[in-house]
PDB file of C-alpha atoms in Angstrom:
ATOM      1  CA  MET A  30       7.993   2.270 -14.287  1.00 90.00           C
ATOM      2  CA  TYR A  31       5.107  -0.084 -13.615  1.00 92.00           C
ATOM      3  CA  SER A  32       3.398   1.219 -16.785  1.00 89.00           C
ATOM      4  CA  VAL A  33       6.597   0.569 -18.754  1.00 92.00           C
ATOM      5  CA  ILE A  34       6.784  -2.988 -17.439  1.00 95.00           C
ATOM      6  CA  MET A  35       3.037  -3.693 -18.107  1.00 94.00           C
ATOM      7  CA  GLY A  36       3.239  -1.919 -21.473  1.00 93.00           C
ATOM      8  CA  HIS A  37       5.830  -4.475 -22.607  1.00 93.00           C
ATOM      9  CA  LEU A  38       3.336  -7.296 -22.018  1.00 96.00           C
ATOM     10  CA  GLY A  39       0.838  -6.186 -24.732  1.00 96.00           C
ATOM     11  CA  SER A  40      -2.288  -4.138 -25.184  1.00 96.00           C
ATOM     12  CA  ASP A  41      -4.585  -6.538 -23.302  1.00 97.00           C
ATOM     13  CA  ALA A  42      -2.287  -6.264 -20.267  1.00 97.00           C
ATOM     14  CA  VAL A  43      -2.174  -2.508 -20.474  1.00 97.00           C
ATOM     15  CA  ALA A  44      -5.962  -2.206 -20.731  1.00 97.00           C
ATOM     16  CA  ALA A  45      -6.604  -4.541 -17.761  1.00 97.00           C
ATOM     17  CA  ASN A  46      -3.847  -2.922 -15.698  1.00 97.00           C
ATOM     18  CA  SER A  47      -5.309   0.579 -16.354  1.00 96.00           C
ATOM     19  CA  ILE A  48      -8.785  -0.376 -15.227  1.00 97.00           C
ATOM     20  CA  ALA A  49      -7.523  -2.396 -12.255  1.00 97.00           C
ATOM     21  CA  ASN A  50      -5.418   0.573 -11.067  1.00 95.00           C
ATOM     22  CA  ILE A  51      -8.321   2.984 -11.328  1.00 96.00           C
ATOM     23  CA  VAL A  52     -10.529   0.715  -9.247  1.00 97.00           C
ATOM     24  CA  LYS A  53      -7.752   0.027  -6.734  1.00 96.00           C
ATOM     25  CA  ASN A  54      -6.942   3.696  -6.334  1.00 95.00           C
ATOM     26  CA  LEU A  55     -10.569   4.739  -5.875  1.00 96.00           C
ATOM     27  CA  ILE A  56     -11.113   2.160  -3.143  1.00 95.00           C
ATOM     28  CA  ALA A  57      -7.647   2.891  -1.544  1.00 94.00           C
ATOM     29  CA  SER A  58      -8.392   6.638  -1.343  1.00 94.00           C
ATOM     30  CA  LEU A  59      -9.930   6.169   2.106  1.00 94.00           C
ATOM     31  CA  ALA A  60      -6.483   5.008   3.303  1.00 94.00           C
ATOM     32  CA  LEU A  61      -5.174   8.507   2.602  1.00 92.00           C
ATOM     33  CA  GLY A  62      -7.977   9.964   4.716  1.00 94.00           C
ATOM     34  CA  ILE A  63      -7.277   7.672   7.625  1.00 96.00           C
ATOM     35  CA  GLY A  64      -3.540   8.415   7.401  1.00 95.00           C
ATOM     36  CA  ASN A  65      -4.055  12.200   7.217  1.00 95.00           C
ATOM     37  CA  GLY A  66      -6.632  12.229   9.962  1.00 96.00           C
ATOM     38  CA  GLY A  67      -4.423   9.993  12.066  1.00 95.00           C
ATOM     39  CA  SER A  68      -1.564  12.362  11.583  1.00 95.00           C
ATOM     40  CA  ILE A  69      -3.594  15.207  12.985  1.00 96.00           C
ATOM     41  CA  LEU A  70      -4.806  13.167  15.970  1.00 96.00           C
ATOM     42  CA  VAL A  71      -1.379  11.813  16.915  1.00 96.00           C
ATOM     43  CA  GLY A  72       0.346  15.098  16.084  1.00 94.00           C
ATOM     44  CA  ASN A  73      -1.960  17.032  18.378  1.00 94.00           C
ATOM     45  CA  GLU A  74      -1.239  14.681  21.254  1.00 95.00           C
ATOM     46  CA  LEU A  75       2.532  14.653  20.637  1.00 94.00           C
ATOM     47  CA  GLY A  76       2.503  18.490  20.356  1.00 92.00           C
ATOM     48  CA  ALA A  77       0.733  18.685  23.699  1.00 92.00           C
ATOM     49  CA  GLY A  78       3.233  16.317  25.281  1.00 91.00           C
ATOM     50  CA  ARG A  79       0.643  13.608  25.873  1.00 94.00           C
ATOM     51  CA  LEU A  80       2.717  10.576  24.818  1.00 95.00           C
ATOM     52  CA  VAL A  81       0.483   7.947  26.417  1.00 96.00           C
ATOM     53  CA  GLN A  82      -2.580   9.234  24.637  1.00 97.00           C
ATOM     54  CA  ALA A  83      -0.604   9.507  21.316  1.00 96.00           C
ATOM     55  CA  ARG A  84       0.480   5.881  21.726  1.00 96.00           C
ATOM     56  CA  ARG A  85      -3.138   4.854  22.371  1.00 97.00           C
ATOM     57  CA  TYR A  86      -4.286   6.746  19.278  1.00 97.00           C
ATOM     58  CA  GLY A  87      -1.513   5.111  17.250  1.00 96.00           C
ATOM     59  CA  GLY A  88      -2.730   1.660  18.351  1.00 97.00           C
ATOM     60  CA  LYS A  89      -6.324   2.420  17.580  1.00 97.00           C
ATOM     61  CA  LEU A  90      -5.394   3.844  14.171  1.00 97.00           C
ATOM     62  CA  CYS A  91      -3.426   0.680  13.354  1.00 96.00           C
ATOM     63  CA  ARG A  92      -6.413  -1.517  14.250  1.00 97.00           C
ATOM     64  CA  ILE A  93      -8.706   0.718  12.212  1.00 97.00           C
ATOM     65  CA  SER A  94      -6.356   0.460   9.219  1.00 97.00           C
ATOM     66  CA  VAL A  95      -6.231  -3.326   9.358  1.00 97.00           C
ATOM     67  CA  ILE A  96     -10.058  -3.576   9.572  1.00 97.00           C
ATOM     68  CA  SER A  97     -10.515  -0.910   6.853  1.00 97.00           C
ATOM     69  CA  GLY A  98      -8.002  -2.663   4.636  1.00 97.00           C
ATOM     70  CA  ILE A  99      -9.768  -6.012   4.911  1.00 97.00           C
ATOM     71  CA  ALA A 100     -13.172  -4.347   4.385  1.00 97.00           C
ATOM     72  CA  SER A 101     -11.893  -2.487   1.340  1.00 97.00           C
ATOM     73  CA  GLY A 102     -10.473  -5.710  -0.078  1.00 97.00           C
ATOM     74  CA  ILE A 103     -13.856  -7.303   0.328  1.00 97.00           C
ATOM     75  CA  VAL A 104     -15.586  -4.343  -1.304  1.00 97.00           C
ATOM     76  CA  LEU A 105     -13.172  -4.569  -4.200  1.00 97.00           C
ATOM     77  CA  LEU A 106     -14.053  -8.223  -4.642  1.00 97.00           C
ATOM     78  CA  LEU A 107     -17.775  -7.443  -4.490  1.00 98.00           C
ATOM     79  CA  VAL A 108     -17.593  -4.681  -7.162  1.00 97.00           C
ATOM     80  CA  SER A 109     -15.355  -6.791  -9.438  1.00 97.00           C
ATOM     81  CA  PRO A 110     -18.318  -8.345 -11.368  1.00 98.00           C
ATOM     82  CA  LEU A 111     -19.799  -4.889 -11.902  1.00 98.00           C
ATOM     83  CA  VAL A 112     -16.460  -3.563 -13.189  1.00 98.00           C
ATOM     84  CA  LEU A 113     -16.127  -6.521 -15.500  1.00 97.00           C
ATOM     85  CA  ALA A 114     -19.736  -6.011 -16.710  1.00 98.00           C
ATOM     86  CA  VAL A 115     -19.287  -2.323 -17.630  1.00 97.00           C
ATOM     87  CA  THR A 116     -15.972  -2.669 -19.408  1.00 96.00           C
ATOM     88  CA  ASP A 117     -15.644  -3.517 -23.051  1.00 96.00           C
ATOM     89  CA  LEU A 118     -12.483  -5.658 -23.164  1.00 97.00           C
ATOM     90  CA  THR A 119     -11.217  -8.510 -25.238  1.00 97.00           C
ATOM     91  CA  PRO A 120     -11.796 -11.887 -23.596  1.00 97.00           C
ATOM     92  CA  GLU A 121      -8.061 -12.109 -22.719  1.00 98.00           C
ATOM     93  CA  ALA A 122      -8.027  -8.589 -21.191  1.00 98.00           C
ATOM     94  CA  ALA A 123     -11.216  -9.355 -19.229  1.00 98.00           C
ATOM     95  CA  GLU A 124      -9.580 -12.518 -17.846  1.00 98.00           C
ATOM     96  CA  TYR A 125      -6.530 -10.502 -16.846  1.00 98.00           C
ATOM     97  CA  LEU A 126      -8.721  -7.844 -15.208  1.00 98.00           C
ATOM     98  CA  LYS A 127     -10.693 -10.409 -13.230  1.00 98.00           C
ATOM     99  CA  TRP A 128      -7.548 -11.767 -11.637  1.00 98.00           C
ATOM    100  CA  MET A 129      -5.887  -8.352 -11.244  1.00 98.00           C
ATOM    101  CA  LEU A 130      -8.847  -7.168  -9.210  1.00 98.00           C
ATOM    102  CA  VAL A 131      -8.518 -10.244  -7.010  1.00 97.00           C
ATOM    103  CA  MET A 132      -4.798  -9.395  -6.518  1.00 97.00           C
ATOM    104  CA  CYS A 133      -5.707  -5.788  -5.727  1.00 96.00           C
ATOM    105  CA  SER A 134      -7.809  -7.052  -2.771  1.00 95.00           C
ATOM    106  CA  TYR A 135      -4.762  -8.224  -0.840  1.00 91.00           C
ATOM    107  CA  TYR A 136      -3.001  -5.026  -1.680  1.00 93.00           C
ATOM    108  CA  MET A 137      -5.615  -3.134   0.312  1.00 96.00           C
ATOM    109  CA  VAL A 138      -4.534  -4.328   3.726  1.00 94.00           C
ATOM    110  CA  GLY A 139      -0.885  -3.300   3.045  1.00 95.00           C
ATOM    111  CA  LYS A 140      -1.986   0.017   1.552  1.00 96.00           C
ATOM    112  CA  TYR A 141      -4.149   0.900   4.523  1.00 97.00           C
ATOM    113  CA  VAL A 142      -1.663  -0.103   7.187  1.00 97.00           C
ATOM    114  CA  ASN A 143       1.263   1.578   5.445  1.00 96.00           C
ATOM    115  CA  GLY A 144      -0.777   4.655   4.638  1.00 95.00           C
ATOM    116  CA  THR A 145      -1.822   5.035   8.269  1.00 96.00           C
ATOM    117  CA  THR A 146       1.597   4.347   9.798  1.00 97.00           C
ATOM    118  CA  ILE A 147       4.014   5.867   7.296  1.00 95.00           C
ATOM    119  CA  ALA A 148       2.026   8.841   6.100  1.00 92.00           C
ATOM    120  CA  GLY A 149       0.063   9.390   9.343  1.00 95.00           C
ATOM    121  CA  ILE A 150       1.628   8.195  12.624  1.00 96.00           C
ATOM    122  CA  PHE A 151       5.299   8.364  11.678  1.00 96.00           C
ATOM    123  CA  CYS A 152       5.053  11.788  10.041  1.00 93.00           C
ATOM    124  CA  ALA A 153       3.163  13.135  13.035  1.00 94.00           C
ATOM    125  CA  GLY A 154       6.176  12.185  15.168  1.00 92.00           C
ATOM    126  CA  GLY A 155       8.658  13.741  12.705  1.00 89.00           C
ATOM    127  CA  ASP A 156       9.731  10.392  11.246  1.00 90.00           C
ATOM    128  CA  SER A 157       9.087  11.069   7.539  1.00 90.00           C
ATOM    129  CA  ARG A 158      12.587   9.953   6.541  1.00 93.00           C
ATOM    130  CA  PHE A 159      11.687   6.306   7.239  1.00 94.00           C
ATOM    131  CA  GLY A 160       8.772   6.477   4.823  1.00 92.00           C
ATOM    132  CA  PHE A 161      10.925   7.883   2.053  1.00 94.00           C
ATOM    133  CA  LEU A 162      13.645   5.204   2.598  1.00 95.00           C
ATOM    134  CA  CYS A 163      11.056   2.422   2.900  1.00 94.00           C
ATOM    135  CA  ASP A 164       9.338   3.428  -0.370  1.00 93.00           C
ATOM    136  CA  ALA A 165      12.605   3.990  -2.243  1.00 95.00           C
ATOM    137  CA  VAL A 166      14.114   0.632  -1.177  1.00 96.00           C
ATOM    138  CA  THR A 167      10.943  -1.311  -1.919  1.00 96.00           C
ATOM    139  CA  LEU A 168      10.370   0.334  -5.228  1.00 95.00           C
ATOM    140  CA  TRP A 169      13.904   0.457  -6.641  1.00 96.00           C
ATOM    141  CA  CYS A 170      15.449  -2.605  -4.983  1.00 96.00           C
ATOM    142  CA  PHE A 171      12.571  -5.005  -5.283  1.00 96.00           C
ATOM    143  CA  THR A 172       9.400  -4.361  -7.345  1.00 96.00           C
ATOM    144  CA  VAL A 173      10.869  -2.471 -10.294  1.00 96.00           C
ATOM    145  CA  PRO A 174      13.979  -4.632 -10.847  1.00 97.00           C
ATOM    146  CA  VAL A 175      12.145  -7.950 -10.301  1.00 97.00           C
ATOM    147  CA  GLY A 176       9.201  -6.838 -12.405  1.00 96.00           C
ATOM    148  CA  PHE A 177      11.527  -5.669 -15.163  1.00 96.00           C
ATOM    149  CA  LEU A 178      13.404  -8.971 -15.114  1.00 97.00           C
ATOM    150  CA  MET A 179      10.128 -10.941 -15.139  1.00 97.00           C
ATOM    151  CA  ALA A 180       8.634  -9.005 -18.055  1.00 96.00           C
ATOM    152  CA  PHE A 181      11.677  -8.282 -20.256  1.00 96.00           C
ATOM    153  CA  VAL A 182      14.169 -11.119 -19.499  1.00 97.00           C
ATOM    154  CA  TRP A 183      12.244 -14.128 -18.143  1.00 97.00           C
ATOM    155  CA  LYS A 184       9.097 -13.465 -20.253  1.00 96.00           C
ATOM    156  CA  CYS A 185       6.798 -14.429 -17.369  1.00 97.00           C
ATOM    157  CA  PRO A 186       2.994 -14.469 -17.689  1.00 97.00           C
ATOM    158  CA  VAL A 187       1.157 -11.165 -17.329  1.00 97.00           C
ATOM    159  CA  LEU A 188      -0.580 -12.084 -14.120  1.00 98.00           C
ATOM    160  CA  LEU A 189       2.573 -13.219 -12.441  1.00 97.00           C
ATOM    161  CA  VAL A 190       4.308  -9.935 -13.308  1.00 97.00           C
ATOM    162  CA  TYR A 191       1.316  -7.992 -12.087  1.00 97.00           C
ATOM    163  CA  PHE A 192       1.310  -9.944  -8.849  1.00 97.00           C
ATOM    164  CA  VAL A 193       4.980  -9.131  -8.183  1.00 96.00           C
ATOM    165  CA  ILE A 194       4.707  -5.426  -8.958  1.00 95.00           C
ATOM    166  CA  ASN A 195       1.768  -5.208  -6.534  1.00 94.00           C
ATOM    167  CA  LEU A 196       3.736  -6.667  -3.677  1.00 95.00           C
ATOM    168  CA  ASP A 197       5.318  -3.330  -2.725  1.00 94.00           C
ATOM    169  CA  GLU A 198       2.938  -2.583   0.076  1.00 95.00           C
ATOM    170  CA  ILE A 199       3.133  -6.153   1.409  1.00 95.00           C
ATOM    171  CA  VAL A 200       6.933  -6.218   1.305  1.00 95.00           C
ATOM    172  CA  LYS A 201       7.028  -3.060   3.451  1.00 95.00           C
ATOM    173  CA  LEU A 202       4.789  -4.387   6.141  1.00 95.00           C
ATOM    174  CA  PRO A 203       7.433  -6.176   8.320  1.00 96.00           C
ATOM    175  CA  ALA A 204       9.710  -3.159   8.362  1.00 95.00           C
ATOM    176  CA  VAL A 205       6.800  -0.771   9.054  1.00 96.00           C
ATOM    177  CA  TYR A 206       5.469  -2.975  11.864  1.00 95.00           C
ATOM    178  CA  ARG A 207       8.959  -3.184  13.434  1.00 96.00           C
ATOM    179  CA  ARG A 208       9.353   0.533  13.198  1.00 96.00           C
ATOM    180  CA  TYR A 209       5.999   1.125  14.713  1.00 96.00           C
ATOM    181  CA  ARG A 210       6.631  -1.225  17.611  1.00 96.00           C
ATOM    182  CA  ARG A 211       9.957   0.465  18.400  1.00 96.00           C
ATOM    183  CA  TYR A 212       7.963   3.682  19.056  1.00 94.00           C
ATOM    184  CA  LEU A 213      10.639   5.930  17.560  1.00 91.00           C
ATOM    185  CA  TRP A 214       7.786   8.074  16.354  1.00 92.00           C
ATOM    186  CA  LEU A 215       6.606   8.657  19.917  1.00 92.00           C
ATOM    187  CA  LYS A 216       8.434  11.874  20.660  1.00 88.00           C
ATOM    188  CA  ASP A 217       7.562  14.883  22.789  1.00 84.00           C
ATOM    189  CA  LEU A 218       7.314  17.603  20.157  1.00 80.00           C
ATOM    190  CA  THR A 219       6.901  20.437  22.614  1.00 78.00           C
ATOM    191  CA  VAL A 220       9.555  23.006  23.257  1.00 66.00           C
ATOM    192  CA  ARG A 221      10.157  23.464  26.900  1.00 61.00           C
ATOM    193  CA  ASN A 222      11.879  26.543  28.314  1.00 47.00           C
TER     194      ASN A 222
END
């Protein structure tokens, strides 16, 4: 749906969006590793009935995800001039790309925190339903409808539309943080006879 929205804004927007998403996804791939590794660490502790240690690991993973997200955002900003130098875009598309990469840098913190908590910690505790609901509500009740209205109805500028459709990870953060702090994921997964 994001491609449909951006596609409506012209070929320069599509070209810049495509490159920005590739760069963003390459840098954000570490978030998947942290989330998957965190799922194993927390899951092992929950499976062994060591809830205190699982909670400690969850806290450490959250701190690691925030630090990694900030660092990845900085890396993205640092490689932006190189990305702009190696691409052959129209001046308008290059300007879009420059600002899209800046916007992708804030996305990193949300991506890392959400990837670690939703896909890692929560799933390790058997709380995968929350992630599904969180993603579905954010996507279908906020970013897609608002992005669609901005592009097709209100005819907003390209960069404003891109900003809004990249808010999905940021919009989820308060709900994810609340869910994490309630410790509903912290369950003894062992079967006792």
